[in-house]
PDB file of C-alpha atoms in Angstrom:
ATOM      1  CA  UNK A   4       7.449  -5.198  23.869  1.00  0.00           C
ATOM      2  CA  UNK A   5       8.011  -6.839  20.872  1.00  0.00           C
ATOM      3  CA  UNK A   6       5.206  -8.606  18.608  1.00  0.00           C
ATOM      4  CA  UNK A   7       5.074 -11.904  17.602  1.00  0.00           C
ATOM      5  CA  UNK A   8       4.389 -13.140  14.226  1.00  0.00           C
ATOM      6  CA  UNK A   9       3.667 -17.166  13.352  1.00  0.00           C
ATOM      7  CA  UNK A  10       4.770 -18.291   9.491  1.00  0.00           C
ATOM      8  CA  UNK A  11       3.855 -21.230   8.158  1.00  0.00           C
ATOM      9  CA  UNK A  12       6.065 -22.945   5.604  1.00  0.00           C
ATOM     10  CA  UNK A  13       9.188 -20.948   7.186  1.00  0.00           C
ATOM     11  CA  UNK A  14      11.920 -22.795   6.504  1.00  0.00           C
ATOM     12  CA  UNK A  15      12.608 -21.829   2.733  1.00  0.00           C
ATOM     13  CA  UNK A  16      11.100 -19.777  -0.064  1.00  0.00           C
ATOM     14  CA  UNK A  17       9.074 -16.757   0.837  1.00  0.00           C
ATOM     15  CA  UNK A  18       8.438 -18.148   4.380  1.00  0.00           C
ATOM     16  CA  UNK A  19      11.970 -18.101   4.923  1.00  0.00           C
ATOM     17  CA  UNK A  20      12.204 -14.300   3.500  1.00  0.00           C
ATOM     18  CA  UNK A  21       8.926 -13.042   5.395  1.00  0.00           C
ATOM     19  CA  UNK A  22      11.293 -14.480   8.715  1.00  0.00           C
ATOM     20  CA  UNK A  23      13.973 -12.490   8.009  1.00  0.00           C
ATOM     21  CA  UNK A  24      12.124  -9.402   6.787  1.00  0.00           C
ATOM     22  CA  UNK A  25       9.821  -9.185  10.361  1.00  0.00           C
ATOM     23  CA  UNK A  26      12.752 -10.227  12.019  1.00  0.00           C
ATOM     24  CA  UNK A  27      14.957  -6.981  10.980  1.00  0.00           C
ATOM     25  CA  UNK A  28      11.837  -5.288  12.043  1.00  0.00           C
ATOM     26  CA  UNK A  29      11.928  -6.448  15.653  1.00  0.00           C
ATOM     27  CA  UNK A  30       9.181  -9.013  15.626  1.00  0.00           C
ATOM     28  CA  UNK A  31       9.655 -11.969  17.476  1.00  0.00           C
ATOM     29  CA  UNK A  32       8.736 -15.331  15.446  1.00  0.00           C
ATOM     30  CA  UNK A  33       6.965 -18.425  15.907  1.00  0.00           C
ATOM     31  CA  UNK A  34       8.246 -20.506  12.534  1.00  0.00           C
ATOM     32  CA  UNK A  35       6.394 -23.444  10.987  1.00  0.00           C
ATOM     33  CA  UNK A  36       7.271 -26.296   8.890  1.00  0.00           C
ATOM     34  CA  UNK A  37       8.296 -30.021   8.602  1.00  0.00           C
ATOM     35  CA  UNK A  38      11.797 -30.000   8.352  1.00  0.00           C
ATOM     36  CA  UNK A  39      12.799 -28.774  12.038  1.00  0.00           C
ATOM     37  CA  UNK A  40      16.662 -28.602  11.398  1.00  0.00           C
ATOM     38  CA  UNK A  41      15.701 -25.821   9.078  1.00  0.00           C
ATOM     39  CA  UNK A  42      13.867 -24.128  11.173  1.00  0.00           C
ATOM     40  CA  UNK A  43      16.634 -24.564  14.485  1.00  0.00           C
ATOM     41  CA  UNK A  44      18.838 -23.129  11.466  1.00  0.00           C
ATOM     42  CA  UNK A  45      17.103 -19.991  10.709  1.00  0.00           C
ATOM     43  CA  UNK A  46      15.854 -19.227  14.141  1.00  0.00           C
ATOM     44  CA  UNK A  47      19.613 -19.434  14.858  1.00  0.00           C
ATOM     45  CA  UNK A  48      20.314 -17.193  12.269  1.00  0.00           C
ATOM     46  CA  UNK A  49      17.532 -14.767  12.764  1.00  0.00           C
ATOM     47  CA  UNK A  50      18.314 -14.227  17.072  1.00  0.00           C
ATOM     48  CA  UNK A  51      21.570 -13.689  16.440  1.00  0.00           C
ATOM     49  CA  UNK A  52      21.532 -11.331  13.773  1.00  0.00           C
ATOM     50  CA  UNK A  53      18.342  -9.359  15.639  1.00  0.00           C
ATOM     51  CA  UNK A  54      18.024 -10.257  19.015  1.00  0.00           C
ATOM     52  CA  UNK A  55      14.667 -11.445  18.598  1.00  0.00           C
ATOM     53  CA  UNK A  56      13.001 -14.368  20.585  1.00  0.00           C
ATOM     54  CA  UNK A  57      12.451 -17.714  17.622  1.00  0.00           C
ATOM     55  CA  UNK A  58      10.136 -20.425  18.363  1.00  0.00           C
ATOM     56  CA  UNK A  59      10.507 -23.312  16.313  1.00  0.00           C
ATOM     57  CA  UNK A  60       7.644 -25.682  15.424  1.00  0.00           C
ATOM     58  CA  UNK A  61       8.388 -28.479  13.617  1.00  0.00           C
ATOM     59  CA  UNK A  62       4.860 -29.659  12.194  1.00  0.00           C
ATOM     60  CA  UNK A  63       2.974 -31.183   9.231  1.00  0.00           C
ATOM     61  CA  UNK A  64      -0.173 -29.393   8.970  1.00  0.00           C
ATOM     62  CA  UNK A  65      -1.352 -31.803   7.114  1.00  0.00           C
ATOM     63  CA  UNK A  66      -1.386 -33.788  10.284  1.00  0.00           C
ATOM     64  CA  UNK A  67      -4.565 -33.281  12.163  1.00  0.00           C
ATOM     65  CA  UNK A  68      -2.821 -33.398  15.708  1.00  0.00           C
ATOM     66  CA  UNK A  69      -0.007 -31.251  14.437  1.00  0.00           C
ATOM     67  CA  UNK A  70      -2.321 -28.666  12.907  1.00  0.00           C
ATOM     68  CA  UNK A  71      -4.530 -28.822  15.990  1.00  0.00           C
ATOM     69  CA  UNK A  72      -0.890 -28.196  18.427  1.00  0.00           C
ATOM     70  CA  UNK A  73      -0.257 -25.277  15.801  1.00  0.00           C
ATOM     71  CA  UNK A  74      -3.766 -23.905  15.835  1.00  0.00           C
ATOM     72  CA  UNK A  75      -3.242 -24.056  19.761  1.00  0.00           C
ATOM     73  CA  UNK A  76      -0.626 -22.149  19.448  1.00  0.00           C
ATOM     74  CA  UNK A  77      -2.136 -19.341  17.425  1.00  0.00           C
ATOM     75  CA  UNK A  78      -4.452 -18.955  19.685  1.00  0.00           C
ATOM     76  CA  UNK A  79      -2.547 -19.064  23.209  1.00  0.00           C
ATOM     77  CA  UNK A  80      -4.263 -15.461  24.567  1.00  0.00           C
ATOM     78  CA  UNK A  81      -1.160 -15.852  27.142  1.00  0.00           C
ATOM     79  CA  UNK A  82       1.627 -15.377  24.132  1.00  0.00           C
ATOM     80  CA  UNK A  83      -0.523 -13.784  21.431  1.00  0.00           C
ATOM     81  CA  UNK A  84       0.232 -13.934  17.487  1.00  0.00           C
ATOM     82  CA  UNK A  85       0.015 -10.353  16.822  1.00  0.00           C
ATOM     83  CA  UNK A  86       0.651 -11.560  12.626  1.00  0.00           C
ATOM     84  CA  UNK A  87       0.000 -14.582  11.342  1.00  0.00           C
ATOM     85  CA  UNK A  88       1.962 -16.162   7.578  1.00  0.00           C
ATOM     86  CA  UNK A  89      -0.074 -18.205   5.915  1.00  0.00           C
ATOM     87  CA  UNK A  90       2.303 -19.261   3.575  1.00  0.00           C
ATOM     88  CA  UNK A  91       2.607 -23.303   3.878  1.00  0.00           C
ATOM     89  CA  UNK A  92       1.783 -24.928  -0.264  1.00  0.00           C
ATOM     90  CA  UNK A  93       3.283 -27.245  -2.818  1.00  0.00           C
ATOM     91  CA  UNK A  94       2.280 -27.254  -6.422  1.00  0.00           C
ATOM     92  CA  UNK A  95       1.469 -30.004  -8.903  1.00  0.00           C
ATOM     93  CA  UNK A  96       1.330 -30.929 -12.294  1.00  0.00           C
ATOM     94  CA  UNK A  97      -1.089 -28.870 -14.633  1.00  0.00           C
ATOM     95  CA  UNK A  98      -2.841 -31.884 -16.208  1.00  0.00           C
ATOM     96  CA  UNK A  99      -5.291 -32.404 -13.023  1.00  0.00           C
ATOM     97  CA  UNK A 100      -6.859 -35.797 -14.617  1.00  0.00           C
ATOM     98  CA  UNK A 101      -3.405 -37.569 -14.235  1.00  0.00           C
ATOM     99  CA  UNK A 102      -2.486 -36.731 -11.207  1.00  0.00           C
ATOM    100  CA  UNK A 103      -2.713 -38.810  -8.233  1.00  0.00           C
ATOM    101  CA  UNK A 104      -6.357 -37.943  -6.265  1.00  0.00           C
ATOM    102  CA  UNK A 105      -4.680 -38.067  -2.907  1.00  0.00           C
ATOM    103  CA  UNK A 106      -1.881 -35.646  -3.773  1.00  0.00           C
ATOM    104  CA  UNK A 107      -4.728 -33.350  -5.260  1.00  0.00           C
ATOM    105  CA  UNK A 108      -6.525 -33.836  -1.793  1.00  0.00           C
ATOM    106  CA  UNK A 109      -3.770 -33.098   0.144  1.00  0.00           C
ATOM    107  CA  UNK A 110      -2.894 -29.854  -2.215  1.00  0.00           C
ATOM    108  CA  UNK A 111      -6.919 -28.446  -1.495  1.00  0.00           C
ATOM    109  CA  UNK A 112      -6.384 -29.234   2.843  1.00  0.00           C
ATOM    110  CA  UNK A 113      -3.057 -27.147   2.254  1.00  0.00           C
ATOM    111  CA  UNK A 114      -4.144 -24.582   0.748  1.00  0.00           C
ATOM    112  CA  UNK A 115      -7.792 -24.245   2.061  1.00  0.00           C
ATOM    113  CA  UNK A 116      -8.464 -26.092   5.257  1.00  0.00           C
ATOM    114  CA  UNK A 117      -5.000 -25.225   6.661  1.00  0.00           C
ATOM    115  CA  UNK A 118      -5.003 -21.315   6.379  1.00  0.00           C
ATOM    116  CA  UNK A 119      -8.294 -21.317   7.406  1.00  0.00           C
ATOM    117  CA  UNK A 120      -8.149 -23.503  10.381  1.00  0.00           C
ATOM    118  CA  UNK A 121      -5.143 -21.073  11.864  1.00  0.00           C
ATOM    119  CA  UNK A 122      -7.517 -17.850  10.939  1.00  0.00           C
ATOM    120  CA  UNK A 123     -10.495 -19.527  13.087  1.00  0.00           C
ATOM    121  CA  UNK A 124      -7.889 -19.895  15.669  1.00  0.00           C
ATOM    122  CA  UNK A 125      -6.174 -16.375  15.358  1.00  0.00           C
ATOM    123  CA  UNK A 126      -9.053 -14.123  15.076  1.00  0.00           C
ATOM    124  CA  UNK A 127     -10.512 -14.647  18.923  1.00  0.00           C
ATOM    125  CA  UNK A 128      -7.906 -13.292  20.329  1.00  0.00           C
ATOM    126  CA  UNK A 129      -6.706 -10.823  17.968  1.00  0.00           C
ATOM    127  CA  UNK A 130     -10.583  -9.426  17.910  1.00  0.00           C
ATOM    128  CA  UNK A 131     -10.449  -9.015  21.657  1.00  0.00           C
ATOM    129  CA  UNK A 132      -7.145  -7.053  21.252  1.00  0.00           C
ATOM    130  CA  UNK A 133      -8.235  -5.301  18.465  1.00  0.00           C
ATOM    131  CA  UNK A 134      -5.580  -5.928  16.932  1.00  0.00           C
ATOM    132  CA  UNK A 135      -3.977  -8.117  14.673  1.00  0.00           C
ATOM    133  CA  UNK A 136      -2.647  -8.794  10.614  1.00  0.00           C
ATOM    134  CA  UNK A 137      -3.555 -11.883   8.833  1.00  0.00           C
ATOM    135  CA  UNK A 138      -1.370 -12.503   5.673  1.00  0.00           C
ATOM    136  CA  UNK A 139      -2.453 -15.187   3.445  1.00  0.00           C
ATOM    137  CA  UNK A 140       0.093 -15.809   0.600  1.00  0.00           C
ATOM    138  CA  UNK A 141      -2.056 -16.833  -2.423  1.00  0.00           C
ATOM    139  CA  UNK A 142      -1.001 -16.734  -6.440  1.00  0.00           C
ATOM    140  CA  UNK A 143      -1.772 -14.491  -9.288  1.00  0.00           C
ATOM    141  CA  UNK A 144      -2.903 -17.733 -10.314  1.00  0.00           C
ATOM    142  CA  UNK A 145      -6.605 -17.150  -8.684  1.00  0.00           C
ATOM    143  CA  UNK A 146      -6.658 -14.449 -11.655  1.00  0.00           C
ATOM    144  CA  UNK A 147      -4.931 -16.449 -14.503  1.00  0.00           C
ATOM    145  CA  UNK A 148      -6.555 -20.082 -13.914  1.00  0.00           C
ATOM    146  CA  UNK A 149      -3.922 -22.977 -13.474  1.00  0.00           C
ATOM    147  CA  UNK A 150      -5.797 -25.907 -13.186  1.00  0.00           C
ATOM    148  CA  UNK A 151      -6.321 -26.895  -9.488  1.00  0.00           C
ATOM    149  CA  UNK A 152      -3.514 -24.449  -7.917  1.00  0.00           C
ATOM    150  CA  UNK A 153      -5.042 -21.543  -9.597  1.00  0.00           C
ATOM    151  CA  UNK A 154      -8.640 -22.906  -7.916  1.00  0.00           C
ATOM    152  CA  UNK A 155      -7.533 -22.947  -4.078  1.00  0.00           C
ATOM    153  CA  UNK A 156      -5.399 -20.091  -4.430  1.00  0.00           C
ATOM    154  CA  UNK A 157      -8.950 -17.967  -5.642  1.00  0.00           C
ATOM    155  CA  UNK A 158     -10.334 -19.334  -2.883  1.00  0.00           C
ATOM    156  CA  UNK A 159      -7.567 -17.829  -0.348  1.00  0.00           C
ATOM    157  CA  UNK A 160      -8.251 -14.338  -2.470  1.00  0.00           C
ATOM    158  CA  UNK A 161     -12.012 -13.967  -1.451  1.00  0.00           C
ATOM    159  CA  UNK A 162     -12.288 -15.106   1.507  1.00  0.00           C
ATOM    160  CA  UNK A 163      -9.103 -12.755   2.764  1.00  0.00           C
ATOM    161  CA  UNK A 164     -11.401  -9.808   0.490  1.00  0.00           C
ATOM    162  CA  UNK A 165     -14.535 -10.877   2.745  1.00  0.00           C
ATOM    163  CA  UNK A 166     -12.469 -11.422   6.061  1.00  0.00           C
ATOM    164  CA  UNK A 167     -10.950  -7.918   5.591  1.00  0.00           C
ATOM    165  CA  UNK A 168     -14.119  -6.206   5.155  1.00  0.00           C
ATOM    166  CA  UNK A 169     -15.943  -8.050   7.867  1.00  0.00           C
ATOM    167  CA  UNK A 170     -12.785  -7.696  10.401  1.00  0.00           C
ATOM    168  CA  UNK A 171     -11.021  -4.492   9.666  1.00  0.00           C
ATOM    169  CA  UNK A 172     -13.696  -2.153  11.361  1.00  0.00           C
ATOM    170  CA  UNK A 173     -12.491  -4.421  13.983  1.00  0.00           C
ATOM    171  CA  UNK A 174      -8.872  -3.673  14.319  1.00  0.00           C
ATOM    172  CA  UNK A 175      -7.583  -7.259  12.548  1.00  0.00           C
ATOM    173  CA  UNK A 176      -6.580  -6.627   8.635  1.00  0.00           C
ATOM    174  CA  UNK A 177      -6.495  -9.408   6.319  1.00  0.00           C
ATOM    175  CA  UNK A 178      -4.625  -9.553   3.265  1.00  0.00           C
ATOM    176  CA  UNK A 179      -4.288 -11.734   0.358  1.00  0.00           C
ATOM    177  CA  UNK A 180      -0.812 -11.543  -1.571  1.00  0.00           C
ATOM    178  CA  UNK A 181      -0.504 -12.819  -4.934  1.00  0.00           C
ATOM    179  CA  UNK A 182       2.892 -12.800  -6.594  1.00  0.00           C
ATOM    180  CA  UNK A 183       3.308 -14.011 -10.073  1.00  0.00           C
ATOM    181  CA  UNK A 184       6.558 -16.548 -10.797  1.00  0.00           C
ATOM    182  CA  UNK A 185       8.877 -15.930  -8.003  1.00  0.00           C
ATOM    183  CA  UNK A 186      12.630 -16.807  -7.488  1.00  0.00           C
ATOM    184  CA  UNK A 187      12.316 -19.263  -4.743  1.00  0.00           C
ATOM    185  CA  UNK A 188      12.903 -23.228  -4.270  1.00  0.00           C
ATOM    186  CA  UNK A 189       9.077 -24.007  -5.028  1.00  0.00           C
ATOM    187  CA  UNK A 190       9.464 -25.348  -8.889  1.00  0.00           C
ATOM    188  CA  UNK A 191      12.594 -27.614  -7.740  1.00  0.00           C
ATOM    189  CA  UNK A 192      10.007 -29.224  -4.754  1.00  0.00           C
ATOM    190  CA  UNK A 193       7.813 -30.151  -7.862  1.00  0.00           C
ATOM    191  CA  UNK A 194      11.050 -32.189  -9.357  1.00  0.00           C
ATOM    192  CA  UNK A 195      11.810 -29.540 -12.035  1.00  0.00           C
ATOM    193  CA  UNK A 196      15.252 -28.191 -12.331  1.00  0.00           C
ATOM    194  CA  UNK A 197      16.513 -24.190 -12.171  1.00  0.00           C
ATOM    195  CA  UNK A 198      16.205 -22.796 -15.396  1.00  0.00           C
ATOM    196  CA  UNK A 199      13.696 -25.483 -16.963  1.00  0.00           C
ATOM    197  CA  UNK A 200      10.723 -24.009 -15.657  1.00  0.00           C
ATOM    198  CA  UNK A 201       9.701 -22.558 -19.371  1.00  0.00           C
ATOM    199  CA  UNK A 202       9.307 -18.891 -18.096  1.00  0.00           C
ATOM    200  CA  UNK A 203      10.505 -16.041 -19.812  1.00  0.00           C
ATOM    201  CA  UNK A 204      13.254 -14.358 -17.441  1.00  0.00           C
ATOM    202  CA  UNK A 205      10.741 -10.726 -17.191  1.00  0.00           C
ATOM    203  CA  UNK A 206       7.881 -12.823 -15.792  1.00  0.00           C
ATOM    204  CA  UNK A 207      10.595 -13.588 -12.621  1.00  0.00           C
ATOM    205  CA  UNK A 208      10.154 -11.722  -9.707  1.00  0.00           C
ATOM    206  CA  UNK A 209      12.689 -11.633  -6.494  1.00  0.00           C
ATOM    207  CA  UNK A 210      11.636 -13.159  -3.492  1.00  0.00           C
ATOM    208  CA  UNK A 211      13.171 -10.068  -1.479  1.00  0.00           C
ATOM    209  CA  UNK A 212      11.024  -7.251  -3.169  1.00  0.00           C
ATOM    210  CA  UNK A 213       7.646  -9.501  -3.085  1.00  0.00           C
ATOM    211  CA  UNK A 214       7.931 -10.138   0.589  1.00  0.00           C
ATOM    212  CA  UNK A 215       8.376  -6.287   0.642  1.00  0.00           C
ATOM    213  CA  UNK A 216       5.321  -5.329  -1.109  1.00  0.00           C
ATOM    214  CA  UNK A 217       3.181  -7.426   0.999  1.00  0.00           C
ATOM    215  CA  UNK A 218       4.326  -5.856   4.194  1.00  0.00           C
ATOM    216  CA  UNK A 219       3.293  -2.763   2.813  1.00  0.00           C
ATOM    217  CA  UNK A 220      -0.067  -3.641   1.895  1.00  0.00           C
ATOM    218  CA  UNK A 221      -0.629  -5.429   4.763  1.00  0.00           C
ATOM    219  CA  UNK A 222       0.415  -2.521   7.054  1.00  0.00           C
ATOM    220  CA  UNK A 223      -1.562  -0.371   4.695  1.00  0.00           C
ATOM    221  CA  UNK A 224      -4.920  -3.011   5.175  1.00  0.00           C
ATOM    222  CA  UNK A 225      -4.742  -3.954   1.415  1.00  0.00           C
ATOM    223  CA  UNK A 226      -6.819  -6.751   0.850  1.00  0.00           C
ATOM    224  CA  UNK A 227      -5.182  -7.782  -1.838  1.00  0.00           C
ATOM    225  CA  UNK A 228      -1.704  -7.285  -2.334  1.00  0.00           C
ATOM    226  CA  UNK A 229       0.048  -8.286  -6.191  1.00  0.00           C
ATOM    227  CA  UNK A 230       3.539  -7.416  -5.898  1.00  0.00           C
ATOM    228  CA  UNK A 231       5.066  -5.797  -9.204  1.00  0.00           C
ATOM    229  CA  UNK A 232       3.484  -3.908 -12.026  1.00  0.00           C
ATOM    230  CA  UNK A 233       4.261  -6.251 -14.904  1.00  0.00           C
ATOM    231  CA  UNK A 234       1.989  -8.722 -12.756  1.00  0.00           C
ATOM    232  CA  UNK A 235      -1.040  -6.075 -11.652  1.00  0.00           C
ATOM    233  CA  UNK A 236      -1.582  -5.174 -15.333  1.00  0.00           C
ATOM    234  CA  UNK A 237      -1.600  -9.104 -16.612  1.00  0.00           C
ATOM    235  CA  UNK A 238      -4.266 -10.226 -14.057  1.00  0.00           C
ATOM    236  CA  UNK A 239      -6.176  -6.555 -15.475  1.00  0.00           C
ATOM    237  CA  UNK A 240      -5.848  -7.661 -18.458  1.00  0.00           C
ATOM    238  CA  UNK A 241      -7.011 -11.184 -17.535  1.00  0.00           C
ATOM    239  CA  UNK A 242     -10.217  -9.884 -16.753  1.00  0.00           C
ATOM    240  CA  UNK A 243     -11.488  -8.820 -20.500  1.00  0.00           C
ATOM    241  CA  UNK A 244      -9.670 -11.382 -22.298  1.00  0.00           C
ATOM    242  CA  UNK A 245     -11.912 -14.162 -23.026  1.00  0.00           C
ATOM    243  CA  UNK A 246     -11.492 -17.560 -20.706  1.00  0.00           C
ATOM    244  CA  UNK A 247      -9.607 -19.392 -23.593  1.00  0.00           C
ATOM    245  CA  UNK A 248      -7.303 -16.801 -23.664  1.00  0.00           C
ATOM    246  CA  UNK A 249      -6.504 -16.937 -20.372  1.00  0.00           C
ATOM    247  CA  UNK A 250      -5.789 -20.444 -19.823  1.00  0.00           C
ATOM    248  CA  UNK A 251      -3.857 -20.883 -22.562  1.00  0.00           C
ATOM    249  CA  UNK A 252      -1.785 -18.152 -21.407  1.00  0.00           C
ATOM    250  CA  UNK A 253      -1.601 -18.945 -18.089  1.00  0.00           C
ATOM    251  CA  UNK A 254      -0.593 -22.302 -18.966  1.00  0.00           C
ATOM    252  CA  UNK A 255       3.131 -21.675 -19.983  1.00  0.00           C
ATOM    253  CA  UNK A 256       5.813 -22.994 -17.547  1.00  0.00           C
ATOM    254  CA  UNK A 257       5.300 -25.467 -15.186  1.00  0.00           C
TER     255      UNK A 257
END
């Protein structure tokens, strides 16, 4: 029988990718996001191309009733999420004391509350099984400080460190994946245009061979996965360099 794995964010970007990845693999999927024609789109896509069984729900988990249906869903012990994406996030502007307090509220749920509101949901039944993979996409940000983004995404990275510790023994892995700047359509949801971004083009990685990495450490049990090794010596290097350092670095491109 085939497993099923739920992604949130699925209908672009590295949700999109991690779809069609587990999808060549033979998993079924249970895809996440607001914009539902994308999703009917790539489910489309993804059955025909693999045979595999798509279930499309269209949700803004930012939504307490549609976060409690998906949460539901995570948990349903009578079609079990054998994997489970937490990939759903937006980004904002660096300078944190201009930016709008509700958009920096809704940015911490997102990115906090929301992943771990579908792990409290998954890990019953995956427990019981003993059996399971929980994949939380997070940044190399939570090593390289970037104001508010790099603060939820360090979050993400220890409690996935302390949830696969506490839970592997168990048979359920959980892994934190932290790519650095990544060829997707997440700068161009923050209103800034392809090619404006003010990264130098070796500091791009390709959505493809991230989304590949993290499979592997997550089949491996990595905790925590950082795709590329340009990026796994910077964040090594983060950690002796002193804080000022850091930030300022960290703080090129948008």
């Amino acid at each position: 029988m085939a497993k099923t794995a739920l992604i949130t964010g699925a209908s672009s970007g590295l949700g999109a990718e991690f779809a069609r990845q587990l999808a060549s693999r033979g998993m079924d999927l249970v895809l996440v996001a607001r914009d539902g024609d994308a999703l009917a789109a790539l489910a489309q896509t993804l059955t025909a191309a693999h045979g595999v069984a798509c279930e499309v729900l269209a949700a803004d988990l930012l939504d307490p009733d549609a976060l409690a249906a998906v949460a539901a869903r995570v948990g349903d012990d009578a079609h079990p999420v054998d994997m489970l994406v937490n990939n759903a996030g937006f980004g904002l502007p660096l300078a944190f004391e201009t930016n709008d307090l509700a958009d920096e509220q809704r940015h911490l749920a997102l990115h906090v509350s929301v992943p771990m509101t579908l792990m409290h949901a998954a890990l019953p039944g995956m427990l019981a099984r003993h059996r399971g993979r929980i994949l939380n996409v997070a940044s190399v940000a939570a090593f390289t400080p970037r104001s508010t983004y790099g603060a939820v995404k360090r979050w993400v990275v220890d409690f996935s460190r302390w949830a696969n510790v506490a839970y592997r023994p168990r048979g359920v892995t959980v892994t934190a994946v932290c790519p650095g700047f990544t060829h997707t359509n997440f700068h161009e949801r923050m209103g800034v245009a392809p090619g404006r971004e003010g990264v130098p083009a070796w500091m791009w990685l390709d959505a493809r061979d991230v989304v590949a990495a993290a499979l592997r450490d997550t089949a491996r049990g990595t905790a925590v996965s950082i795709p590329s090794l340009r990026y796994k010596a910077l964040v090594a290097l983060s950690r002796v360099l002193p804080d000022r350092v850091v930030v300022a670095t960290a703080s090129r491109g948008r």
